[in-house]
CSV table of C-alpha atoms in Angstrom, one decimal:
chain,number,residue,atom,x,y,z
A,187,MET,CA,38.6,-74.4,84.6
A,188,PHE,CA,40.5,-74.3,81.4
A,189,PRO,CA,42.4,-77.4,80.2
A,190,SER,CA,46.1,-77.7,81.1
A,191,THR,CA,47.2,-78.6,77.6
A,192,SER,CA,47.8,-76.0,74.9
A,193,PRO,CA,45.1,-75.5,72.4
A,194,ASP,CA,47.6,-76.2,69.6
A,195,ALA,CA,48.4,-79.7,70.9
A,196,GLY,CA,46.7,-82.7,69.6
A,197,ARG,CA,43.7,-84.0,71.5
A,198,GLU,CA,43.1,-87.5,72.4
A,199,SER,CA,40.2,-89.0,70.5
A,200,TRP,CA,37.2,-89.9,72.5
A,201,SER,CA,35.8,-93.3,71.8
A,202,ASP,CA,32.8,-93.2,74.2
A,203,GLY,CA,30.7,-90.5,75.6
A,204,PRO,CA,29.3,-87.3,74.1
A,205,ARG,CA,31.3,-85.1,71.8
A,206,PRO,CA,32.7,-82.2,73.8
A,207,GLY,CA,31.3,-78.9,72.9
A,208,PRO,CA,33.4,-75.9,71.7
A,209,ALA,CA,35.6,-74.3,74.2
A,210,ALA,CA,34.4,-71.2,75.9
A,211,PRO,CA,35.7,-68.0,74.4
A,212,THR,CA,38.6,-66.4,76.2
A,213,ARG,CA,37.8,-63.3,78.2
A,214,GLY,CA,38.0,-60.1,76.1
A,215,HIS,CA,37.8,-61.8,72.7
A,216,PRO,CA,34.6,-62.1,70.7
A,217,PRO,CA,33.3,-65.6,69.9
A,218,ALA,CA,34.6,-67.2,66.7
A,219,PRO,CA,32.3,-67.1,63.7
A,220,ARG,CA,30.2,-70.2,62.9
A,221,THR,CA,31.9,-72.4,60.4
A,222,GLY,CA,29.1,-75.1,60.1
A,223,PRO,CA,27.2,-75.7,56.8
A,224,ALA,CA,24.8,-72.9,55.9
A,225,VAL,CA,21.2,-73.8,56.5
A,226,ALA,CA,19.0,-73.5,53.4
A,227,GLU,CA,16.3,-70.9,53.4
A,228,GLY,CA,13.5,-73.4,52.8
A,229,GLU,CA,14.7,-75.6,55.7
A,230,ARG,CA,14.9,-72.6,58.0
A,231,ARG,CA,11.3,-71.7,57.2
A,232,GLY,CA,10.2,-75.3,57.5
A,233,ARG,CA,11.4,-75.6,61.1
A,234,GLY,CA,8.7,-75.6,63.6
A,235,GLY,CA,9.0,-73.1,66.4
A,236,PRO,CA,7.3,-70.3,68.0
A,237,ARG,CA,6.4,-67.4,65.7
A,238,ARG,CA,6.6,-63.8,66.6
A,239,ALA,CA,3.2,-62.4,67.5
A,240,ARG,CA,1.9,-59.8,65.0
A,241,ARG,CA,1.7,-56.3,66.6
A,242,ALA,CA,-1.5,-54.3,66.3
A,243,GLY,CA,-1.6,-52.4,63.0
A,244,GLU,CA,1.1,-54.5,61.5
A,245,PRO,CA,0.1,-56.1,58.2
A,246,ALA,CA,0.0,-59.8,58.1
A,247,ARG,CA,2.6,-61.7,56.1
A,248,ARG,CA,1.3,-63.1,52.8
A,249,SER,CA,2.3,-66.5,51.7
A,250,GLU,CA,4.3,-67.0,48.5
A,251,ASP,CA,1.6,-69.2,46.9
A,252,GLU,CA,-1.0,-66.4,47.2
A,253,VAL,CA,-1.6,-64.8,43.9
A,254,ASP,CA,-2.8,-61.3,43.6
A,255,GLU,CA,-6.2,-61.2,41.9
A,256,PRO,CA,-6.8,-58.4,39.5
A,257,GLU,CA,-9.2,-55.8,40.8
A,258,GLU,CA,-12.5,-55.3,38.8
A,259,GLU,CA,-12.5,-52.2,36.8
A,260,PRO,CA,-15.5,-49.9,37.6
A,261,VAL,CA,-18.1,-49.9,34.8
A,262,ALA,CA,-18.7,-46.4,33.4
A,263,PRO,CA,-22.5,-45.6,33.5
A,264,VAL,CA,-24.2,-45.2,30.2
A,265,GLU,CA,-25.0,-41.6,29.3
A,266,VAL,CA,-28.6,-40.5,29.5
A,267,HIS,CA,-29.7,-38.6,26.4
A,268,ARG,CA,-32.1,-36.0,27.4
A,269,PRO,CA,-33.7,-35.4,23.9
A,270,LEU,CA,-34.2,-39.1,23.5
A,271,ALA,CA,-36.0,-39.4,26.9
A,272,LEU,CA,-38.2,-36.5,26.0
A,273,THR,CA,-39.1,-38.1,22.7
A,274,ILE,CA,-40.0,-41.4,24.3
A,275,ALA,CA,-42.1,-39.5,26.9
A,276,GLY,CA,-44.0,-37.7,24.1
A,277,PHE,CA,-44.6,-41.0,22.2
A,278,ALA,CA,-46.0,-42.6,25.4
A,279,ALA,CA,-48.3,-39.7,26.0
A,280,LEU,CA,-49.6,-39.8,22.4
A,281,LEU,CA,-50.1,-43.5,22.6
A,282,GLY,CA,-52.1,-43.2,25.8
A,283,VAL,CA,-54.3,-40.4,24.5
A,284,GLY,CA,-55.0,-42.3,21.3
A,285,LEU,CA,-56.1,-45.4,23.2
A,286,VAL,CA,-58.2,-43.5,25.7
A,287,LEU,CA,-60.0,-41.5,23.0
A,288,GLY,CA,-60.5,-44.6,20.9
A,289,ALA,CA,-62.2,-46.3,23.9
A,290,GLN,CA,-64.6,-43.4,24.2
A,291,THR,CA,-65.8,-44.1,20.6
A,292,SER,CA,-66.8,-47.7,21.5
A,293,GLY,CA,-70.5,-48.4,22.2
A,294,PRO,CA,-73.0,-51.2,21.9
A,295,GLY,CA,-72.9,-52.5,18.3
A,296,HIS,CA,-70.3,-49.9,17.5
A,297,ARG,CA,-66.9,-51.5,18.2
A,298,LEU,CA,-65.2,-51.4,14.9
A,299,PRO,CA,-63.6,-47.9,15.3
A,300,PHE,CA,-61.9,-48.9,18.5
A,301,ALA,CA,-60.9,-52.2,17.0
A,302,PHE,CA,-59.1,-50.4,14.1
A,303,ILE,CA,-57.3,-48.2,16.6
A,304,VAL,CA,-56.2,-51.2,18.6
A,305,PHE,CA,-55.1,-53.0,15.4
A,306,GLY,CA,-52.9,-50.1,14.4
A,307,VAL,CA,-51.2,-50.2,17.9
A,308,GLN,CA,-50.8,-54.0,17.5
A,309,LEU,CA,-49.0,-53.5,14.2
A,310,LEU,CA,-46.6,-51.0,15.8
A,311,PHE,CA,-46.0,-53.5,18.6
A,312,VAL,CA,-45.2,-56.3,16.0
A,313,LEU,CA,-42.8,-54.0,14.1
A,314,ALA,CA,-41.0,-52.7,17.2
A,315,TRP,CA,-40.6,-56.0,19.0
A,316,THR,CA,-39.7,-58.2,16.0
A,317,MET,CA,-37.0,-55.7,15.0
A,318,ALA,CA,-35.7,-55.3,18.5
A,319,MET,CA,-35.6,-59.0,19.5
A,320,ARG,CA,-34.9,-60.4,16.0
A,321,PRO,CA,-36.2,-64.0,16.3
A,322,PRO,CA,-35.3,-66.5,13.6
A,323,ALA,CA,-37.5,-66.3,10.5
A,324,LEU,CA,-38.3,-62.7,11.4
A,325,LEU,CA,-40.7,-62.0,8.5
A,326,LEU,CA,-42.6,-65.3,9.3
A,327,VAL,CA,-42.9,-64.4,13.0
A,328,GLY,CA,-44.0,-60.9,12.1
A,329,GLY,CA,-46.6,-62.1,9.6
A,330,ILE,CA,-48.1,-64.7,11.9
A,331,SER,CA,-48.2,-62.1,14.7
A,332,ALA,CA,-50.1,-59.6,12.5
A,333,ALA,CA,-52.5,-62.3,11.4
A,334,VAL,CA,-53.1,-63.3,15.1
A,335,ALA,CA,-53.7,-59.7,16.0
A,336,ALA,CA,-56.4,-59.3,13.3
A,337,ALA,CA,-58.0,-62.6,14.3
A,338,ALA,CA,-58.0,-61.6,18.0
A,339,ASP,CA,-59.7,-58.3,17.2
A,340,ILE,CA,-62.4,-60.0,15.1
A,341,ALA,CA,-63.0,-62.6,17.8
A,342,ALA,CA,-63.2,-59.9,20.5
A,343,VAL,CA,-65.8,-58.0,18.4
A,344,GLN,CA,-67.9,-60.9,17.0
A,345,SER,CA,-67.9,-63.4,19.9
A,346,ASP,CA,-71.3,-63.9,21.5
A,347,VAL,CA,-70.0,-63.7,25.0
A,348,ALA,CA,-67.3,-61.2,26.0
A,349,GLY,CA,-64.5,-63.4,27.3
A,350,LEU,CA,-60.8,-64.2,27.0
A,351,ALA,CA,-61.1,-67.8,25.9
A,352,PRO,CA,-61.0,-67.1,22.1
A,353,LEU,CA,-58.0,-64.9,22.6
A,354,GLY,CA,-56.2,-67.6,24.6
A,355,TYR,CA,-56.8,-70.1,21.9
A,356,LEU,CA,-55.4,-67.7,19.3
A,357,ALA,CA,-52.3,-67.0,21.4
A,358,VAL,CA,-51.5,-70.7,21.7
A,359,GLY,CA,-52.2,-71.4,18.0
A,360,GLY,CA,-50.1,-68.4,16.9
A,361,PHE,CA,-47.2,-69.4,19.1
A,362,LEU,CA,-47.2,-72.9,17.8
A,363,ALA,CA,-47.4,-71.7,14.2
A,364,ALA,CA,-44.5,-69.4,14.7
A,365,VAL,CA,-42.3,-72.1,16.3
A,366,LEU,CA,-43.2,-74.6,13.5
A,367,GLY,CA,-42.3,-72.0,10.9
A,368,GLN,CA,-38.9,-71.5,12.5
A,369,LEU,CA,-38.3,-75.3,12.6
A,370,VAL,CA,-38.9,-75.7,8.8
A,371,ARG,CA,-35.6,-74.0,7.8
A,372,ARG,CA,-32.4,-75.6,8.9
A,373,VAL,CA,-30.7,-72.3,9.4
A,374,ASP,CA,-33.4,-71.1,11.9
A,375,ARG,CA,-33.7,-74.5,13.5
A,376,VAL,CA,-30.5,-74.1,15.5
A,377,ARG,CA,-31.6,-70.8,17.1
A,378,VAL,CA,-35.2,-71.8,17.7
A,379,THR,CA,-34.7,-72.9,21.3
A,380,ASP,CA,-33.1,-69.6,22.2
A,381,SER,CA,-35.9,-67.6,20.6
A,382,LEU,CA,-38.9,-69.3,22.2
A,383,GLY,CA,-39.2,-66.5,24.8
A,384,ALA,CA,-39.0,-63.8,22.2
A,385,THR,CA,-41.6,-65.5,20.0
A,386,LEU,CA,-43.9,-66.0,23.0
A,387,LEU,CA,-43.6,-62.4,24.1
A,388,ILE,CA,-44.4,-61.1,20.6
A,389,VAL,CA,-47.5,-63.3,20.1
A,390,VAL,CA,-48.9,-62.8,23.7
A,391,GLY,CA,-48.2,-59.1,23.6
A,392,VAL,CA,-50.2,-58.7,20.4
A,393,VAL,CA,-53.2,-60.7,21.8
A,394,ALA,CA,-53.0,-58.7,25.1
A,395,PHE,CA,-54.2,-55.6,23.3
A,396,GLY,CA,-57.3,-57.4,22.2
A,397,THR,CA,-58.4,-57.5,25.9
A,398,LEU,CA,-59.2,-53.8,25.6
A,399,ILE,CA,-61.9,-54.6,23.0
A,400,VAL,CA,-63.3,-57.4,25.2
A,401,LEU,CA,-63.3,-55.0,28.2
A,402,SER,CA,-65.2,-52.3,26.3
A,403,ARG,CA,-68.1,-54.8,26.0
A,404,ILE,CA,-68.4,-55.2,29.7
A,405,PRO,CA,-70.5,-52.8,31.9
A,406,ALA,CA,-68.1,-50.2,33.4
A,407,GLY,CA,-65.4,-51.6,31.1
A,408,THR,CA,-65.0,-48.4,29.1
A,409,GLN,CA,-64.5,-46.4,32.3
A,410,ALA,CA,-62.0,-48.9,33.6
A,411,ILE,CA,-60.1,-48.6,30.3
A,412,THR,CA,-60.1,-44.8,30.7
A,413,VAL,CA,-58.8,-45.0,34.3
A,414,CYS,CA,-56.2,-47.7,33.7
A,415,LEU,CA,-54.8,-46.4,30.4
A,416,THR,CA,-54.7,-42.8,31.8
A,417,ALA,CA,-52.7,-44.0,34.8
A,418,SER,CA,-50.4,-46.0,32.6
A,419,GLY,CA,-49.8,-43.1,30.1
A,420,VAL,CA,-49.2,-40.6,32.9
A,421,ALA,CA,-46.8,-43.0,34.6
A,422,LEU,CA,-44.8,-43.7,31.5
A,423,THR,CA,-44.6,-40.1,30.5
A,424,VAL,CA,-43.6,-38.8,34.0
A,425,ALA,CA,-41.0,-41.6,34.4
A,426,ARG,CA,-39.3,-40.6,31.1
A,427,LEU,CA,-39.5,-36.9,31.8
A,428,THR,CA,-37.9,-37.5,35.2
A,429,ASP,CA,-35.1,-39.5,33.6
A,430,ALA,CA,-34.4,-36.5,31.3
A,431,VAL,CA,-34.1,-34.2,34.2
A,432,LEU,CA,-32.9,-36.3,37.2
A,433,PRO,CA,-31.8,-39.9,36.3
A,434,TRP,CA,-30.9,-40.7,39.9
A,435,PRO,CA,-30.1,-43.0,41.6
A,436,ARG,CA,-29.1,-45.1,38.7
A,437,LEU,CA,-30.6,-48.6,38.9
A,438,ALA,CA,-27.8,-50.1,36.8
A,439,PRO,CA,-24.8,-48.5,35.1
A,440,GLN,CA,-25.7,-50.1,31.7
A,441,VAL,CA,-29.4,-48.9,31.9
A,442,PRO,CA,-30.0,-45.2,31.4
A,443,ARG,CA,-32.9,-45.1,33.9
A,444,GLY,CA,-33.2,-43.8,37.4
A,445,ALA,CA,-35.2,-44.9,40.4
A,446,ALA,CA,-36.7,-41.5,40.9
A,447,GLY,CA,-38.5,-41.7,37.5
A,448,VAL,CA,-39.9,-45.1,38.2
A,449,VAL,CA,-41.3,-44.1,41.7
A,450,ALA,CA,-42.5,-40.7,40.5
A,451,GLY,CA,-44.3,-42.1,37.5
A,452,ALA,CA,-46.1,-44.7,39.6
A,453,MET,CA,-47.2,-42.1,42.2
A,454,VAL,CA,-48.3,-39.5,39.7
A,455,GLY,CA,-50.2,-42.1,37.6
A,456,THR,CA,-52.0,-43.2,40.8
A,457,LEU,CA,-52.9,-39.7,41.7
A,458,GLY,CA,-54.3,-39.0,38.2
A,459,SER,CA,-56.5,-42.1,38.4
A,460,ALA,CA,-57.8,-41.1,41.8
A,461,LEU,CA,-58.7,-37.6,40.5
A,462,LEU,CA,-60.3,-39.1,37.5
A,463,GLY,CA,-62.3,-41.5,39.6
A,464,SER,CA,-63.9,-38.7,41.5
A,465,TYR,CA,-65.6,-37.5,38.3
A,466,LEU,CA,-66.9,-40.9,37.2
A,467,VAL,CA,-70.2,-42.5,38.2
A,468,THR,CA,-70.8,-45.6,40.3
A,469,PRO,CA,-69.2,-48.1,40.8
A,470,PHE,CA,-66.2,-45.9,40.6
A,471,THR,CA,-64.9,-43.9,43.6
A,472,PRO,CA,-61.6,-42.2,44.1
A,473,THR,CA,-60.4,-45.1,46.2
A,474,ARG,CA,-61.3,-47.8,43.7
A,475,ALA,CA,-60.0,-45.8,40.8
A,476,ALA,CA,-56.7,-45.2,42.8
A,477,VAL,CA,-56.3,-48.9,43.4
A,478,ILE,CA,-56.8,-50.1,39.8
A,479,GLY,CA,-54.8,-47.1,38.6
A,480,LEU,CA,-51.9,-48.1,40.9
A,481,VAL,CA,-51.9,-51.6,39.5
A,482,ALA,CA,-51.9,-50.4,35.9
A,483,ALA,CA,-49.3,-47.7,36.5
A,484,VAL,CA,-46.8,-50.0,38.3
A,485,THR,CA,-47.3,-52.7,35.7
A,486,ALA,CA,-46.6,-50.3,32.8
A,487,VAL,CA,-43.6,-48.7,34.4
A,488,LEU,CA,-42.0,-51.9,35.4
A,489,SER,CA,-42.6,-53.4,32.0
A,490,ASP,CA,-40.9,-50.4,30.4
A,491,LEU,CA,-38.0,-50.8,32.8
A,492,ALA,CA,-37.6,-54.5,32.0
A,493,VAL,CA,-37.4,-53.7,28.3
A,494,GLY,CA,-34.4,-51.4,29.1
A,495,TYR,CA,-32.7,-54.2,31.0
A,496,ALA,CA,-33.3,-56.6,28.2
A,497,GLU,CA,-31.8,-54.2,25.7
A,498,ALA,CA,-28.7,-53.6,27.9
A,499,GLY,CA,-28.3,-57.4,28.2
A,500,ARG,CA,-28.3,-57.8,24.4
A,501,LEU,CA,-25.7,-55.1,24.0
A,502,MET,CA,-23.5,-56.6,26.7
A,503,ALA,CA,-23.8,-60.1,25.0
A,504,GLY,CA,-22.3,-58.6,21.9
A,505,GLU,CA,-25.4,-58.6,19.7
A,506,PRO,CA,-25.5,-55.8,17.1
A,507,PRO,CA,-27.9,-52.9,18.0
A,508,THR,CA,-31.3,-53.0,16.3
A,509,MET,CA,-33.2,-50.3,14.5
A,510,TRP,CA,-33.1,-47.1,16.5
A,511,VAL,CA,-36.8,-46.3,16.3
A,512,ALA,CA,-38.0,-49.8,17.0
A,513,ARG,CA,-35.6,-50.1,20.0
A,514,HIS,CA,-37.1,-47.0,21.7
A,515,MET,CA,-40.7,-47.7,20.8
A,516,GLN,CA,-40.5,-51.1,22.5
A,517,GLY,CA,-40.7,-49.8,26.1
A,518,PRO,CA,-44.0,-47.8,26.0
A,519,LEU,CA,-45.6,-50.4,23.7
A,520,GLY,CA,-44.7,-53.2,26.1
A,521,GLY,CA,-46.0,-51.1,29.0
A,522,PHE,CA,-49.5,-50.6,27.5
A,523,ALA,CA,-49.6,-54.2,26.3
A,524,LEU,CA,-49.1,-55.5,29.9
A,525,ALA,CA,-51.4,-52.8,31.4
A,526,ALA,CA,-54.4,-54.0,29.2
A,527,PRO,CA,-54.9,-57.4,30.8
A,528,ALA,CA,-54.1,-55.9,34.2
A,529,ALA,CA,-57.0,-53.5,33.6
A,530,TYR,CA,-59.3,-56.4,32.6
A,531,ALA,CA,-58.3,-58.4,35.7
A,532,MET,CA,-58.9,-55.5,38.1
A,533,CYS,CA,-62.3,-54.7,36.5
A,534,MET,CA,-63.4,-58.3,37.0
A,535,LEU,CA,-62.0,-58.7,40.5
A,536,PHE,CA,-62.4,-55.2,42.0
A,537,LEU,CA,-65.5,-53.6,40.4
């Protein structure tokens, strides 16, 4: 029931009891607007209460504290230069032919012609790798590496027993001499810790070519050199030719190489070594030649690919590009340098 007093009349104050609520709106009139204090937006959000369930397909609300992270921009792949890939393929083929033909000139008491050919390849390796990696005291490291190469070839020819022990001692001595030479100058001393890997690769790569001379003194060693270096040369050449035609799929956007070239090079190199093994005498068979050729081909191709990744890393780090010729000779030379001890190991273990 409605109160008997008029709404305009004064009301008696209530001392006890709850405060009466607002009067019910009269029939036919809308309720009066709210005149209480406005509730702040932060307080309204802070109130606990049931939240409306998100419908299917409706995007979730994002909090105000969430910050939009910038999206990573896609890296444009490096362009593959077809004439450059063809040139590197031709250089790898010439290098393989020269080493294989040089191994055929080697014979008992007649190792010097092959040693001179290997020494020329070692000098190319020193030039390319020192100019590409640029260690501190570049001339000193290059000179020590060339001296170690000459000493390794002499030790491989003149030693009484054909073995790798003299080459190992020379590699350790040459590395220590190169590091000490970098420590002498204060300017180069700061960078010597960063260049230990580069110095070690240059010295060990030079000595690795000397294993070919040691291998030529072992029975069936010349044939093993022929099979392994043929597989390596074919693998490197086919890989680069495939990159010139079909560099796909790209292994990395910054590296102008494709997976098709790496796989095709290893397969064709293995096939070539198996065919060559069918024409060689015992202990070679097509199966044995295919196995040692596979190891040499994969080693050479992966070494060439690793050189490409290293060059891309140096460019991404902001280092200035090195000499054009040395930079692109580095891959095939590194592939043959690593294939040489692989051929020696397979000849000792498998034949």
